[in-house]
Coordinates of C-alpha atoms in Angstrom, one line a residue:
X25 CA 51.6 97.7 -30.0
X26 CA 52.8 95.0 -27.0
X27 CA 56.0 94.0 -27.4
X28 CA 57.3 90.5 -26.4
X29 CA 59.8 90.4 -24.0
X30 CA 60.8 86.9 -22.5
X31 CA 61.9 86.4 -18.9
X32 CA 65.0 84.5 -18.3
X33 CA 67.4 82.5 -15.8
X34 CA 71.3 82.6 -16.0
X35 CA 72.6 79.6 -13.8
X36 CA 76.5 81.0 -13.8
X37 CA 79.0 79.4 -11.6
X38 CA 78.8 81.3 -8.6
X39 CA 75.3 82.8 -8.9
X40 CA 71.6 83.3 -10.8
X41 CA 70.8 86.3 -12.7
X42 CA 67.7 87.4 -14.1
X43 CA 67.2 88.7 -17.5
X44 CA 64.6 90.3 -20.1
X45 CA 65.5 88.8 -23.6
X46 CA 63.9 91.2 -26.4
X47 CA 64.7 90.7 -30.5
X48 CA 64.8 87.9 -33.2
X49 CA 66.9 85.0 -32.1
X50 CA 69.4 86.2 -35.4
X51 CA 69.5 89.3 -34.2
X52 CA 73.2 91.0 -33.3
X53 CA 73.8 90.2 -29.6
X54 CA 73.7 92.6 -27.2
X55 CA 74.1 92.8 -23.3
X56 CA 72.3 95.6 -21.7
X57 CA 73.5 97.0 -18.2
X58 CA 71.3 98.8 -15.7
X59 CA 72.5 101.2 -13.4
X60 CA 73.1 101.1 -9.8
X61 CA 70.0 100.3 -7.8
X62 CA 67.7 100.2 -10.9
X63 CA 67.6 96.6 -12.9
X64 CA 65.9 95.0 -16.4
X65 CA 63.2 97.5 -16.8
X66 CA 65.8 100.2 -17.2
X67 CA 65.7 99.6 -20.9
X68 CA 61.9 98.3 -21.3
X69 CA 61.3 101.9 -23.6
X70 CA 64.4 101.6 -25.5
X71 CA 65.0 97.6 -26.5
X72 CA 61.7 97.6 -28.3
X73 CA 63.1 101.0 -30.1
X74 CA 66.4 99.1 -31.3
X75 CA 65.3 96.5 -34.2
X76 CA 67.5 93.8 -35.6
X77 CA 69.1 93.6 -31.9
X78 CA 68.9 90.7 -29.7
X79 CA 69.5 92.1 -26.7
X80 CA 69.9 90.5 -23.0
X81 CA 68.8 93.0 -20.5
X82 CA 70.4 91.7 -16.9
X83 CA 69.5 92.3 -13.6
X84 CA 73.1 92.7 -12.0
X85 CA 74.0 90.6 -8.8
X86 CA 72.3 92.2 -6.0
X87 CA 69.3 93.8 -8.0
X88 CA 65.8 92.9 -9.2
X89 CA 65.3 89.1 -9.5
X90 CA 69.1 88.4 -9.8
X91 CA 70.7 86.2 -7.0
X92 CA 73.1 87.8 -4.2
X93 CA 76.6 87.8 -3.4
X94 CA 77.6 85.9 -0.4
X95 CA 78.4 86.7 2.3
X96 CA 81.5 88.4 2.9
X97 CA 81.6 89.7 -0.7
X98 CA 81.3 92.6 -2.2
X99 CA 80.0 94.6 -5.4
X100 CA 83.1 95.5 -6.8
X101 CA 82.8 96.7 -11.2
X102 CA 85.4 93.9 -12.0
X103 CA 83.0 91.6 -10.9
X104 CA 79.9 93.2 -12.8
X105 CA 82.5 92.6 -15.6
X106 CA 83.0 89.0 -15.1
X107 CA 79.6 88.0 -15.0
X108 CA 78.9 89.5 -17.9
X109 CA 81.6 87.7 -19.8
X110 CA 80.2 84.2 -18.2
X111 CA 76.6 85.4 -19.8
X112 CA 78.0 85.8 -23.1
X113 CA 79.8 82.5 -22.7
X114 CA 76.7 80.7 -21.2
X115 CA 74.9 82.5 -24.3
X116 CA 77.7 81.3 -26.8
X117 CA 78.7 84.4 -27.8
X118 CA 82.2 85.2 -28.9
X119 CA 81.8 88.3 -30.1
X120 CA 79.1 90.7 -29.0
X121 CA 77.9 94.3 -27.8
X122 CA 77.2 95.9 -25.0
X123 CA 74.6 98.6 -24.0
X124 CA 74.8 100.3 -20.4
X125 CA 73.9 103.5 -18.4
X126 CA 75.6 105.0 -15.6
X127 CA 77.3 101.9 -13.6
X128 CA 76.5 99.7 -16.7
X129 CA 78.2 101.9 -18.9
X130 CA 81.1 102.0 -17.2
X131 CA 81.3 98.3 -16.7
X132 CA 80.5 97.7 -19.9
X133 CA 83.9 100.1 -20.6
X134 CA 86.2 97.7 -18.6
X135 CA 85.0 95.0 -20.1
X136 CA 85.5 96.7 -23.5
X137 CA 89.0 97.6 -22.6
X138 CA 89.9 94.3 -20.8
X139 CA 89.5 92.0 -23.6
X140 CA 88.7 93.9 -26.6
X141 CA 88.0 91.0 -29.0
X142 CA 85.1 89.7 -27.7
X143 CA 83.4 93.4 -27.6
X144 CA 82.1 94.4 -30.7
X145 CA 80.5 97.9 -30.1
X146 CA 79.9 100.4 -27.0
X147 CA 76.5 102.0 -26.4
X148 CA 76.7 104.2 -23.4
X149 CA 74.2 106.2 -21.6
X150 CA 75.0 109.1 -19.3
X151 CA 78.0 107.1 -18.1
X152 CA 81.5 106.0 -19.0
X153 CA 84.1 106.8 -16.7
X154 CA 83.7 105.4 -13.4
X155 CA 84.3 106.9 -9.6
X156 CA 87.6 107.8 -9.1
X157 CA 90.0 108.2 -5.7
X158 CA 93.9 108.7 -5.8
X159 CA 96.3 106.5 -4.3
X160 CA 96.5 109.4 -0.8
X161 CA 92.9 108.4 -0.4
X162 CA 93.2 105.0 -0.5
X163 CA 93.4 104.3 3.7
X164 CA 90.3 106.5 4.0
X165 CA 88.6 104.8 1.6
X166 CA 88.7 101.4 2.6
X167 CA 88.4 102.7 6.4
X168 CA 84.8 104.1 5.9
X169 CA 84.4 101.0 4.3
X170 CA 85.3 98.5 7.0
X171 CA 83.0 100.6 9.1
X172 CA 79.7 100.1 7.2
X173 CA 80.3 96.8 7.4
X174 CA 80.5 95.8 10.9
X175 CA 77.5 98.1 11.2
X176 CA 75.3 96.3 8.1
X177 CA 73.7 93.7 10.4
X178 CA 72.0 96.2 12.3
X179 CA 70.6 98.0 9.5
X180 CA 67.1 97.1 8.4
X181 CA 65.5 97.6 4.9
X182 CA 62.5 100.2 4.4
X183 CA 59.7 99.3 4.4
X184 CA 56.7 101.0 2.9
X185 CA 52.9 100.8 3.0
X186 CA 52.0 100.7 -0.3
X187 CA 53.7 100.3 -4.1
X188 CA 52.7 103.9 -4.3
X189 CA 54.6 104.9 -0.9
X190 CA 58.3 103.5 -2.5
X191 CA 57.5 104.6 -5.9
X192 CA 57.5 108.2 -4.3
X193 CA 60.6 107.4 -2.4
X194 CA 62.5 106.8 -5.2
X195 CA 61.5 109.9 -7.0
X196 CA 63.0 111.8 -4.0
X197 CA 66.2 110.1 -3.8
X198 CA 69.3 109.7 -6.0
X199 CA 69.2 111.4 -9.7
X200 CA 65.8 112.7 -10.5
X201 CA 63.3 110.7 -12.5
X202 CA 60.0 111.1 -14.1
X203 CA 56.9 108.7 -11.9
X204 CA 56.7 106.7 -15.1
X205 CA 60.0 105.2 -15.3
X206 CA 60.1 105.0 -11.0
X207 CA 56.7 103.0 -11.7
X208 CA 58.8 101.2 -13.8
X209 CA 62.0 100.1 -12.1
X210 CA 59.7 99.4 -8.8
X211 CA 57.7 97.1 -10.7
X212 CA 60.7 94.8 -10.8
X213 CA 62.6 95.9 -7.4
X214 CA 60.0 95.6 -4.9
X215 CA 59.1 92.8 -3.3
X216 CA 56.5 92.1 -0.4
X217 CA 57.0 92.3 3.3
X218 CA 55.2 91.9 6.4
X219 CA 53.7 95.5 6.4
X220 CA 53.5 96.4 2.8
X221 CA 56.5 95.9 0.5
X222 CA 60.8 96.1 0.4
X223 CA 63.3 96.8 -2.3
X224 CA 65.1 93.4 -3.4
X225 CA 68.4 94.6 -3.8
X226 CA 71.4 93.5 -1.6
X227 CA 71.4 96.5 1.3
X228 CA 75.8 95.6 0.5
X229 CA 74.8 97.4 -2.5
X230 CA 74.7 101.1 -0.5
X231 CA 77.7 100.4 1.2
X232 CA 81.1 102.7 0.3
X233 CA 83.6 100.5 -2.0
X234 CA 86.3 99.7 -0.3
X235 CA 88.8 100.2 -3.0
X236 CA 88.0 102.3 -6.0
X237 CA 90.7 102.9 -9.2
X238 CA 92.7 105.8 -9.3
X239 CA 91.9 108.5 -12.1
X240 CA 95.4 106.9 -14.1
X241 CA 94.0 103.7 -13.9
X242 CA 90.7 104.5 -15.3
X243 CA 92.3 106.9 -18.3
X244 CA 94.5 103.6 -19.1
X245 CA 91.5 101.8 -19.7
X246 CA 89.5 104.1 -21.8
X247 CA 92.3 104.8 -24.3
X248 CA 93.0 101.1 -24.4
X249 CA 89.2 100.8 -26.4
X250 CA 89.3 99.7 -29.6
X251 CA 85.7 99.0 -30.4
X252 CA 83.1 101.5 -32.1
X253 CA 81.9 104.2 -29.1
X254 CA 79.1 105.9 -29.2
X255 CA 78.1 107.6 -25.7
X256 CA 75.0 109.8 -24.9
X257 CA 75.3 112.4 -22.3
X258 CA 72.3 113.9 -20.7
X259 CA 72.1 117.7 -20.4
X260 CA 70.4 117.7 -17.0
X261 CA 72.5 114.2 -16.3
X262 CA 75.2 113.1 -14.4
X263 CA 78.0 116.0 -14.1
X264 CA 81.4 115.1 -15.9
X265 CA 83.3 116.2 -12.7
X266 CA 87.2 116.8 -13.8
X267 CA 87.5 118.9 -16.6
X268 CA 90.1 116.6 -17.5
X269 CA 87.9 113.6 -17.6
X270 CA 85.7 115.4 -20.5
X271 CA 88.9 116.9 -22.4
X272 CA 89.9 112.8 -22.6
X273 CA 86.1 112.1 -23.6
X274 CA 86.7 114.9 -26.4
X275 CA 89.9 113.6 -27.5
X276 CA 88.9 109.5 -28.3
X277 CA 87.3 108.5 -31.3
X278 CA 83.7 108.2 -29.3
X279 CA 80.5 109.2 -31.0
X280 CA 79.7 112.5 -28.8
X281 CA 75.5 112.5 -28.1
X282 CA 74.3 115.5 -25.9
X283 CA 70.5 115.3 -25.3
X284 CA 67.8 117.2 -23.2
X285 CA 66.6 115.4 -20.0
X286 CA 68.0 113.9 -16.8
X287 CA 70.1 110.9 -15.9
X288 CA 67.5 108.4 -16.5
X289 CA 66.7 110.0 -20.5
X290 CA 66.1 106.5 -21.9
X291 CA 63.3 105.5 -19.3
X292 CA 61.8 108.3 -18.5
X293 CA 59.4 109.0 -21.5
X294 CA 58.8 107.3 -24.7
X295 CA 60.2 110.5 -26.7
X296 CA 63.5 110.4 -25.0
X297 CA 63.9 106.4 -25.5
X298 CA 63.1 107.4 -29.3
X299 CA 65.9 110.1 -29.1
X300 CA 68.2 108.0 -27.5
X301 CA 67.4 105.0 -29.8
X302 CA 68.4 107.5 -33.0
X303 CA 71.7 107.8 -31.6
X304 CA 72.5 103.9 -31.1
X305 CA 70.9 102.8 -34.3
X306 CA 73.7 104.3 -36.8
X307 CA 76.2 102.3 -34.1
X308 CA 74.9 98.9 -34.9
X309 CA 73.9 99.3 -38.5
X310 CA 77.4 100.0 -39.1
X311 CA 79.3 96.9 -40.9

């Protein structure tokens, strides 16, 4: 069975984002976040999965068919936060959901936590807590930083000979995927170049952050929810890296999923978008 999906434009203040729109106009709105380097298609197996939902699927600044930054700015999560709010304003929505994975989800937290009465539910995937330095490491930090930027101009973007060449490039780097949901994500991120084809996304987007929150800061904002939580965690996903940080997962009142497969569950195969789907729909069905 096709399923419809409609391509939209977001003309916000200060950029254009791209979108997949999926669900009846009356259906409860939901934002969906992509992870880093991956855009829309991240949830093309599990929208159609979710009925009743009408759910926005952006392309973040600085990937797919979104718009950039300028120059001199970065890709900070506050940001990510930001123009997601200005989508649910353009949109008219006051109150709403979110659904993200990995950098989504943990945008989609601070917005939760920033301003709680606009955010009517949480659906995380593999992802709620994000990166982490201490206050020591701060100099460092934005150090390495400053670096990679004076040297970004004389960087250059792969380029590969054929679709099939950068589809097996991204299998071999970052968190394992299967080739279906690679095919996927490159159907939206590549774009052509003289000698074959290029990634669209911002090369800022590879960069080291030059400021990230400390672990206090990012405790403070996941005990400040107050919306419904549920989070899925894959088994062969991202590591929870401090024991603390899952003995504060275990202690909130969040909906606790563990589920077989890698970081990219929801993508990779129709059965684990069905798996994750089962999890989510007791979350919105909920009065």
């Amino acid at each position: 069975m096709s399923v419809h999906i409609e391509e939209i434009r977001l003309n916000l203040p200060h950029i254009e984002l791209a979108a997949h729109l999926y669900g009846p106009e009356d259906g409860q709105p939901v934002l969906a976040l992509h992870g880093w380097l991956d855009n829309a298609m991240s949830f093309a197996r599990l929208a159609p999965q979710l009925d009743g939902l009408r759910i926005v699927a952006l392309d973040l600044a600085g990937h797919g068919h979104s718009g950039h930054r300028p120059p001199g700015a970065n890709y900070p999560l506050w940001d990510y936060a930001l123009d997601a709010l200005l989508v649910a304003e353009q949109l008219g929505w006051q109150r709403f959901s979110l659904l993200g994975h990995s950098l989504g989800a943990s945008v989609a937290m601070l917005l939760a936590a920033a301003l709680p009465e606009r955010v009517e539910r949480l659906a995380l995937i593999d992802g709620l807590l994000p990166l982490t330095h201490e206050p020591e490491q701060a100099p460092q930090q934005l150090g390495e930083a400053l670096k990679a930027q004076l040297a970004l101009p004389g960087k250059r973007k792969p380029v590969y000979a054929s679709v099939e060449r950068a589809v097996e490039a991204r299998l071999h780097g970052g968190y394992p995927l299967s080739r279906e949901a690679a095919e996927l994500l490159a159907s939206r991120g590549l774009m052509p170049q003289a000698g074959g084809y290029t990634w669209r996304s911002d090369p800022r987007l590879t960069l080291p952050s030059p400021l990230r929150m400390s672990r206090a800061h990012v405790e403070a904002c996941v005990r400040a929810l107050r919306c419904p939580v549920s989070l899925v965690l894959a088994e062969e996903g991202i590591p929870v890296r401090h024991p603390q940080s899952m003995a504060l997962i275990e202690d909130l009142p969040i909906t606790l999923h563990r589920l077989p497969g890698g970081h990219h569950l929801h993508l990779d195969d129709e059965a684990g978008a069905s798996a994750v789907a089962d999890c989510f729909k007791p979350l919105f069905a909920a009065p």
